[in-house]
Every structure is written in structure tokens, then in C-alpha cells.
mmCIF file of C-alpha atoms in Angstrom:
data_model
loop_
_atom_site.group_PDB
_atom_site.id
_atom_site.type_symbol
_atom_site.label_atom_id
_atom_site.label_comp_id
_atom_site.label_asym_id
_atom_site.label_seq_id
_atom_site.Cartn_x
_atom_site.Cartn_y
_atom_site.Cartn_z
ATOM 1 C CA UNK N 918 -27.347 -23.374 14.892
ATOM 2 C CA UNK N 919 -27.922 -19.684 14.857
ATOM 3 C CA UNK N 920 -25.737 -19.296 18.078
ATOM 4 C CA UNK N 921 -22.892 -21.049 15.801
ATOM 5 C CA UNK N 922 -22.600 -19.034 12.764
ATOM 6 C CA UNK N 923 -22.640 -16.053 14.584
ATOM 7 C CA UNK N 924 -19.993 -17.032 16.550
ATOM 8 C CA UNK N 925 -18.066 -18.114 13.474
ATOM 9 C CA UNK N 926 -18.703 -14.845 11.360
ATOM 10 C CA UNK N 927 -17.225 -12.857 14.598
ATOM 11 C CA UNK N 928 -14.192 -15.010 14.480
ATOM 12 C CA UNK N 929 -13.346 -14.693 11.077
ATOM 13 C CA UNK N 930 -13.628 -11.214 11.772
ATOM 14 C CA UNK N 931 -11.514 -11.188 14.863
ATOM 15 C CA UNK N 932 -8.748 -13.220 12.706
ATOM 16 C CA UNK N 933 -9.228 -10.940 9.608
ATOM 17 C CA UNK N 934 -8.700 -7.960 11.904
ATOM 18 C CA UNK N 935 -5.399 -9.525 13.542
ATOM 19 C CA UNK N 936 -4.054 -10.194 9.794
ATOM 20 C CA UNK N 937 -4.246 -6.183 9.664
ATOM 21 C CA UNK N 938 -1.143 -4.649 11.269
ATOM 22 C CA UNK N 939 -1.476 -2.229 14.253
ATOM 23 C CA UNK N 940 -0.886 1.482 14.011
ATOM 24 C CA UNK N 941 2.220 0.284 16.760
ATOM 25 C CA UNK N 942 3.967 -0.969 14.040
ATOM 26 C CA UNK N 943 3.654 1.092 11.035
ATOM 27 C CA UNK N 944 4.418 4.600 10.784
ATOM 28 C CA UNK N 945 3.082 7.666 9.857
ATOM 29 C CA UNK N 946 -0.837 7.403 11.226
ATOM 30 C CA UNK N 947 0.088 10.703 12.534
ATOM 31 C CA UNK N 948 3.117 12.799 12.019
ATOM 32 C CA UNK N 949 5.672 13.026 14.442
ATOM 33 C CA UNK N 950 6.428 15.526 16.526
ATOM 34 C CA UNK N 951 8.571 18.679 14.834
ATOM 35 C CA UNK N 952 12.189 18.706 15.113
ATOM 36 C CA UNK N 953 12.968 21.229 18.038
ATOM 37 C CA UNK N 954 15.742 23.157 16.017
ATOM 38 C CA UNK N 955 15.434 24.039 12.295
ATOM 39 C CA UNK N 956 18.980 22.811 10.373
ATOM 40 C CA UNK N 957 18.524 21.097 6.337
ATOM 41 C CA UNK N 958 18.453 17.931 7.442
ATOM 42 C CA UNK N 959 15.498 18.365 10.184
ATOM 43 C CA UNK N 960 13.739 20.135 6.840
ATOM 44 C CA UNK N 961 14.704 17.198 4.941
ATOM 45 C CA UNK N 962 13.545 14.767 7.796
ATOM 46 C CA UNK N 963 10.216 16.573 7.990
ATOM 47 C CA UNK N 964 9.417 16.571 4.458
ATOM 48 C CA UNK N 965 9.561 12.571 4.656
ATOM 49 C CA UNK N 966 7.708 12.804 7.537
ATOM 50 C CA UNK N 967 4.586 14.897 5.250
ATOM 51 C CA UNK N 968 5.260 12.359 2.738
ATOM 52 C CA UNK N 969 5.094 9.318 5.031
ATOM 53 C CA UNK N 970 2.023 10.649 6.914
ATOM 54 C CA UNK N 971 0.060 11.277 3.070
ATOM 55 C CA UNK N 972 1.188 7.791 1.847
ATOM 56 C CA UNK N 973 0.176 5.830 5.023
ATOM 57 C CA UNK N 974 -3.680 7.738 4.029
ATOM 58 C CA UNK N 975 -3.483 7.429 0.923
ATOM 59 C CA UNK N 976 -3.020 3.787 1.207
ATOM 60 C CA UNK N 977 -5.123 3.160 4.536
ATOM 61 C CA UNK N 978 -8.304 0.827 3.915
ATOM 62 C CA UNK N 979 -7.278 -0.125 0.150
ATOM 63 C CA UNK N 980 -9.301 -3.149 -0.800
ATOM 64 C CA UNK N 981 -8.188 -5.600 -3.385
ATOM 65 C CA UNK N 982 -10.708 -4.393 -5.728
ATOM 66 C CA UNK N 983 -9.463 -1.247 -5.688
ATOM 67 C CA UNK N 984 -5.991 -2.385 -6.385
ATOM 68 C CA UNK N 985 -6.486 -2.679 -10.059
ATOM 69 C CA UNK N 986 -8.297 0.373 -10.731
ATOM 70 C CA UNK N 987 -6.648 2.788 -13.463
ATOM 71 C CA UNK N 988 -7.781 6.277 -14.812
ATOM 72 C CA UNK N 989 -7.125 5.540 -18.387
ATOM 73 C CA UNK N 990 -6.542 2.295 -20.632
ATOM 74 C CA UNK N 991 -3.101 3.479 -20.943
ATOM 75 C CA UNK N 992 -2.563 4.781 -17.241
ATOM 76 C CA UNK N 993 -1.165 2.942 -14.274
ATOM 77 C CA UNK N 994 -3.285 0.975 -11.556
ATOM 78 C CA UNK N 995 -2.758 1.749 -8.333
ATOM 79 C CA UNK N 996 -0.892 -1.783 -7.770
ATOM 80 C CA UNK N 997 1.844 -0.134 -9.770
ATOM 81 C CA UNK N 998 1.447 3.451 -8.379
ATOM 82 C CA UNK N 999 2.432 1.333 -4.980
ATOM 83 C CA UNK N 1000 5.091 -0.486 -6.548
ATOM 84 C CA UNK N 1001 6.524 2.826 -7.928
ATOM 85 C CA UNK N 1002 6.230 4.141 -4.685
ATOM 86 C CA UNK N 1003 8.031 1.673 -2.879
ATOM 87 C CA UNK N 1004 10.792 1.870 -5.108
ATOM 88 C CA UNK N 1005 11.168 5.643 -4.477
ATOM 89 C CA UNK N 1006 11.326 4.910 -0.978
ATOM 90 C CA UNK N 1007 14.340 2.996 -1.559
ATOM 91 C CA UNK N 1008 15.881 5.091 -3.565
ATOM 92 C CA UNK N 1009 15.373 7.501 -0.587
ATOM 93 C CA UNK N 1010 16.418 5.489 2.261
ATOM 94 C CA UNK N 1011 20.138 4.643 0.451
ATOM 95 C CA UNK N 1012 20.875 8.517 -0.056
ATOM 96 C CA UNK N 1013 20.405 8.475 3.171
ATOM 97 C CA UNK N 1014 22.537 5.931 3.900
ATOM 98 C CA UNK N 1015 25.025 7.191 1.313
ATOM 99 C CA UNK N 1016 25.028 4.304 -0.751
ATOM 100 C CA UNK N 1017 24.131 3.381 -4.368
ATOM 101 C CA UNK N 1018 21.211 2.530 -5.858
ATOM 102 C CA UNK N 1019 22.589 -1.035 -7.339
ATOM 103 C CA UNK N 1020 20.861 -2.045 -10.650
ATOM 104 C CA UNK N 1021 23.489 -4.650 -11.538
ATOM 105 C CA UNK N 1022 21.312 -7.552 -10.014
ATOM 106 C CA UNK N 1023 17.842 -7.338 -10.313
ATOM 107 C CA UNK N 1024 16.200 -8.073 -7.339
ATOM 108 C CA UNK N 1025 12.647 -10.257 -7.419
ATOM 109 C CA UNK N 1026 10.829 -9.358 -4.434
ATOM 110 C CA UNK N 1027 7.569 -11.478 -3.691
ATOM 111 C CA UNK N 1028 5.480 -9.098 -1.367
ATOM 112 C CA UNK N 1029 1.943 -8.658 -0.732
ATOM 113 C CA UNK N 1030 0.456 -4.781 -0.802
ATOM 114 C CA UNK N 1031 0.198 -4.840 3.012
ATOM 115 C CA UNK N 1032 4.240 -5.838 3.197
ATOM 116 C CA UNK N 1033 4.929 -3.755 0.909
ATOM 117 C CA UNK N 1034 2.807 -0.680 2.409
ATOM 118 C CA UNK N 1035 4.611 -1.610 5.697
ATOM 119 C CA UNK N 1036 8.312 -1.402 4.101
ATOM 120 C CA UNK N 1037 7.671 1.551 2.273
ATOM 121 C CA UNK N 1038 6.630 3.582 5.567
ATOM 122 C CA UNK N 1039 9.369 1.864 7.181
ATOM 123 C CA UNK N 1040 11.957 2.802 4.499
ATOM 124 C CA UNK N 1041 10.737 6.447 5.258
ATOM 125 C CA UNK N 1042 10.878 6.524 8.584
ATOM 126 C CA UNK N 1043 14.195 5.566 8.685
ATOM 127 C CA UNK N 1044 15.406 8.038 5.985
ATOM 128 C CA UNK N 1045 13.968 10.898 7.965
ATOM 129 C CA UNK N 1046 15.926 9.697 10.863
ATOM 130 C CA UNK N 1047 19.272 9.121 9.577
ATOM 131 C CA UNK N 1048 18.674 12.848 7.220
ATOM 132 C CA UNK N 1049 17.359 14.453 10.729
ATOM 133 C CA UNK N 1050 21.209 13.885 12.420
ATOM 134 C CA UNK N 1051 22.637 15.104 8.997
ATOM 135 C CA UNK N 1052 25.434 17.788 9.269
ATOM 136 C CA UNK N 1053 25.969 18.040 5.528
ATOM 137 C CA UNK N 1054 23.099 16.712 2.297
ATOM 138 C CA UNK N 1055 26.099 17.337 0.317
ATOM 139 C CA UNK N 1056 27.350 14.051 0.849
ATOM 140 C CA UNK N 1057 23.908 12.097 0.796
ATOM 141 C CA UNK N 1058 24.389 11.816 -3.227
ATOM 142 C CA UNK N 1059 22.013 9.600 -5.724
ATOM 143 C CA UNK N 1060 24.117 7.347 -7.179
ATOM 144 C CA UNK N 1061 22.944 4.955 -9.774
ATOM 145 C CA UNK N 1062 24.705 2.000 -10.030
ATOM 146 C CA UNK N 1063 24.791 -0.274 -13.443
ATOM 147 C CA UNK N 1064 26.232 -2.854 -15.676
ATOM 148 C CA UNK N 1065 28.211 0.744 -17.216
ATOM 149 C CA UNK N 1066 29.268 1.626 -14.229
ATOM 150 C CA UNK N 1067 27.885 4.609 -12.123
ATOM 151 C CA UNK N 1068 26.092 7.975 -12.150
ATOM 152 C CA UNK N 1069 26.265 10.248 -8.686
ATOM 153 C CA UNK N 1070 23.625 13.206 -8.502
ATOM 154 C CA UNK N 1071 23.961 15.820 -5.789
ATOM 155 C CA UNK N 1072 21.505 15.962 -2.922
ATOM 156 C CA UNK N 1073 19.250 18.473 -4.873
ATOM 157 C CA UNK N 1074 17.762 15.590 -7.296
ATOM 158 C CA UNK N 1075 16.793 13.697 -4.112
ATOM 159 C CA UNK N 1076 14.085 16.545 -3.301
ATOM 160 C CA UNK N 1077 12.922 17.435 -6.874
ATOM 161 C CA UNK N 1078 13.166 13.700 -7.948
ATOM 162 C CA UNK N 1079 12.262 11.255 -5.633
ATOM 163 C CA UNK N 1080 10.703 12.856 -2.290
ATOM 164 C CA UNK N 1081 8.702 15.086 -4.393
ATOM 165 C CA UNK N 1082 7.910 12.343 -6.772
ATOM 166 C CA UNK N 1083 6.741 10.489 -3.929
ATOM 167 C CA UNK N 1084 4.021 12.567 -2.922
ATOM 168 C CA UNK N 1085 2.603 13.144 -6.330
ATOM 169 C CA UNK N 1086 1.849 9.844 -6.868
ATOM 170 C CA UNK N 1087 0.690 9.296 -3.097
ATOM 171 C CA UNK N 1088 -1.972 11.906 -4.594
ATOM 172 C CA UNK N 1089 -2.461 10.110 -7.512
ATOM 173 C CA UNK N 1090 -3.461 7.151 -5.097
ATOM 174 C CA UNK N 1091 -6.198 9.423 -3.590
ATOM 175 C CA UNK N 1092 -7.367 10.844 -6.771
ATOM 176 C CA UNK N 1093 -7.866 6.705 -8.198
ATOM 177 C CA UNK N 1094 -8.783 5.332 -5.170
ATOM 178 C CA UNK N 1095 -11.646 8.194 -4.622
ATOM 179 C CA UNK N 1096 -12.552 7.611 -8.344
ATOM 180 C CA UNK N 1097 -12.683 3.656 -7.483
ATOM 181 C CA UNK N 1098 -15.778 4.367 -5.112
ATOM 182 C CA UNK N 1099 -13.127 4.183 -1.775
ATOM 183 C CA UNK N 1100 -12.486 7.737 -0.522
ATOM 184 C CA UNK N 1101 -9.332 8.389 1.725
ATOM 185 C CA UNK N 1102 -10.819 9.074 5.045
ATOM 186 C CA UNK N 1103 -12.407 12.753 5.204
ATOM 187 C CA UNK N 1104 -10.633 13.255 8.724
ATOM 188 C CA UNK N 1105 -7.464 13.260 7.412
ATOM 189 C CA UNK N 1106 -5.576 16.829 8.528
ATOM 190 C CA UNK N 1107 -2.621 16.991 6.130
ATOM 191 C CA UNK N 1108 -2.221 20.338 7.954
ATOM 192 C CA UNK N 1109 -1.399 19.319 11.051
ATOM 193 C CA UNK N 1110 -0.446 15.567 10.423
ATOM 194 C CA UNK N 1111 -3.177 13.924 12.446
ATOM 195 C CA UNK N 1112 -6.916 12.772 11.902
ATOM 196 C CA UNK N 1113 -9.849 15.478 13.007
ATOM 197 C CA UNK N 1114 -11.855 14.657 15.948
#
């Protein structure tokens, strides 16, 4: 009988493990390699890249109790934090793609905190890609589109708004989550984008 509940508790762990995705298929457990040539939108690029590498950490190993926690009665939890997040990651993948932020339909989206984690990397990664081949921000505007019509901002409120946004609250995550009693991992090299040996 022992022999069976052993075997049991290591496959629920085996399937709880599977559940988790791989490092294949998210980005940002390290950071990419640099750009070989130095133009504004390889900057651009690798600031996303910083910002994808410091939200995949700050939201590696999250546990559902931790999901709730809040500094303050009046503060956000860190579900939100991730929600917020995730919407700044769309609003930086379609200035990327030079299209509008549409807030005529409002969109219900049903995901868990791991699909969600998972888009918002993805959404990053493939801002930084299509902002890498850039020849001219100029013409990756913000435009907010609503019910009044539409707003354009030029490229500059993309990095003081939403990319720079982005990674305060991916340190706000760190800050909670540390306070919740579930450190980011210590070998995490913001410096040079990888985990310490």
C-alpha cells in the first residue's frame, strides 16, 4: 500500500509539473542576445527585452496564495498588478504594429494567470521584434481609439508611458510578492539578463 501512494504522489507531481509551461515556450528566462548594431529601434527592442526578462522573474513561481496579496487596504493585489500589466503589453505590441488601441468594444477575456503570464511575454517579444527592424518610431504612434473617436500620441509616450510603466509595476510584483513570504529568485542577474551560477 505504501509502494502505491508513493507512486501516486510522484504522478501528481509529474502531471502538476507538465501543467507548468517549459522555458521553450515562454520568453524572457534569459535575455536575448544584443542587437549587433545600435539604431532607435534596436534601443527600443532591447528595452522590451529588460522589461520582458524582469516580468518573466517577477512573475516566476507565483503561487495562488500569493495572487491576492496587497500592500495596503486600498492598494492593488498582484492579480491586478498582472492584469495591468498585460494590458500594457498590448498597448505595446499595437504601436508596434501601428495600429490603435480599440476601446469601442470591450473585450472579456477569460484567462488564467499562467495564460495570461504567457501572452504578456509573448506580446513583448513580438513588440521588440517588429520595433528591432524599425527605420522610423515616428510612425509607431499610440492611438486611442473610442466611442468619440480617436487620440494619436507620438512614439515618445510609448517609452515614458507604457514600457516604463511596465517595469515599475513588474517591481511592484517583486516588492508584494517578497512581502507575501515568496521572494523572486536571489539568482536573478538583471545586469546581465540571465540567472547566476
Amino acid at each position: 500500500m505504501r509502494s502505491f501512494l508513493i507512486l501516486f504522489a510522484l504522478a501528481i507531481c509529474a502531471i502538476s509539473t507538465a501543467q507548468e509551461p517549459s522555458t521553450d515556450t515562454i520568453p524572457y528566462h534569459k535575455i536575448p542576445e544584443a542587437p549587433k548594431t545600435f539604431t532607435a529601434g534596436t534601443m527600443v527592442a532591447r528595452m522590451i527585452d529588460g522589461l520582458g526578462f524582469r516580468y518573466y522573474w517577477a512573475t516566476e513561481g507565483l503561487t495562488d496564495g500569493n495572487m491576492s496579496y496587497k500592500p495596503s487596504e486600498k492598494g492593488r493585489d498582484i492579480t491586478a498588478t498582472v492584469d495591468h500589466l498585460y494590458g500594457l503589453s498590448k498597448m505595446i505590441l499595437t504601436s508596434a504594429e501601428k495600429k490603435a488601441n480599440d476601446r469601442t468594444q470591450e473585450v472579456k477575456e477569460e484567462l488564467s494567470f499562467i495564460e495570461k503570464r504567457k501572452q504578456t511575454l509573448l506580446n513583448l517579444e513580438k513588440a521588440s521584434a517588429l520595433y528591432a527592424v524599425s527605420k522610423d518610431l515616428s510612425e509607431h504612434k499610440i492611438i486611442f481609439k473610442n466611442a468619440n473617436g480617436s487620440q494619436e500620441f507620438p512614439f515618445w509616450n510609448q517609452i515614458n508611458g507604457p514600457i516604463e510603466d511596465a517595469v515599475w509595476h513588474s517591481g511592484q510584483i517583486v516588492v508584494m510578492r517578497r512581502s507575501a513570504g515568496n521572494p523572486m529568485n536571489p539568482k536573478v542577474n538583471v545586469f546581465l539578463g540571465q540567472l547566476n551560477e
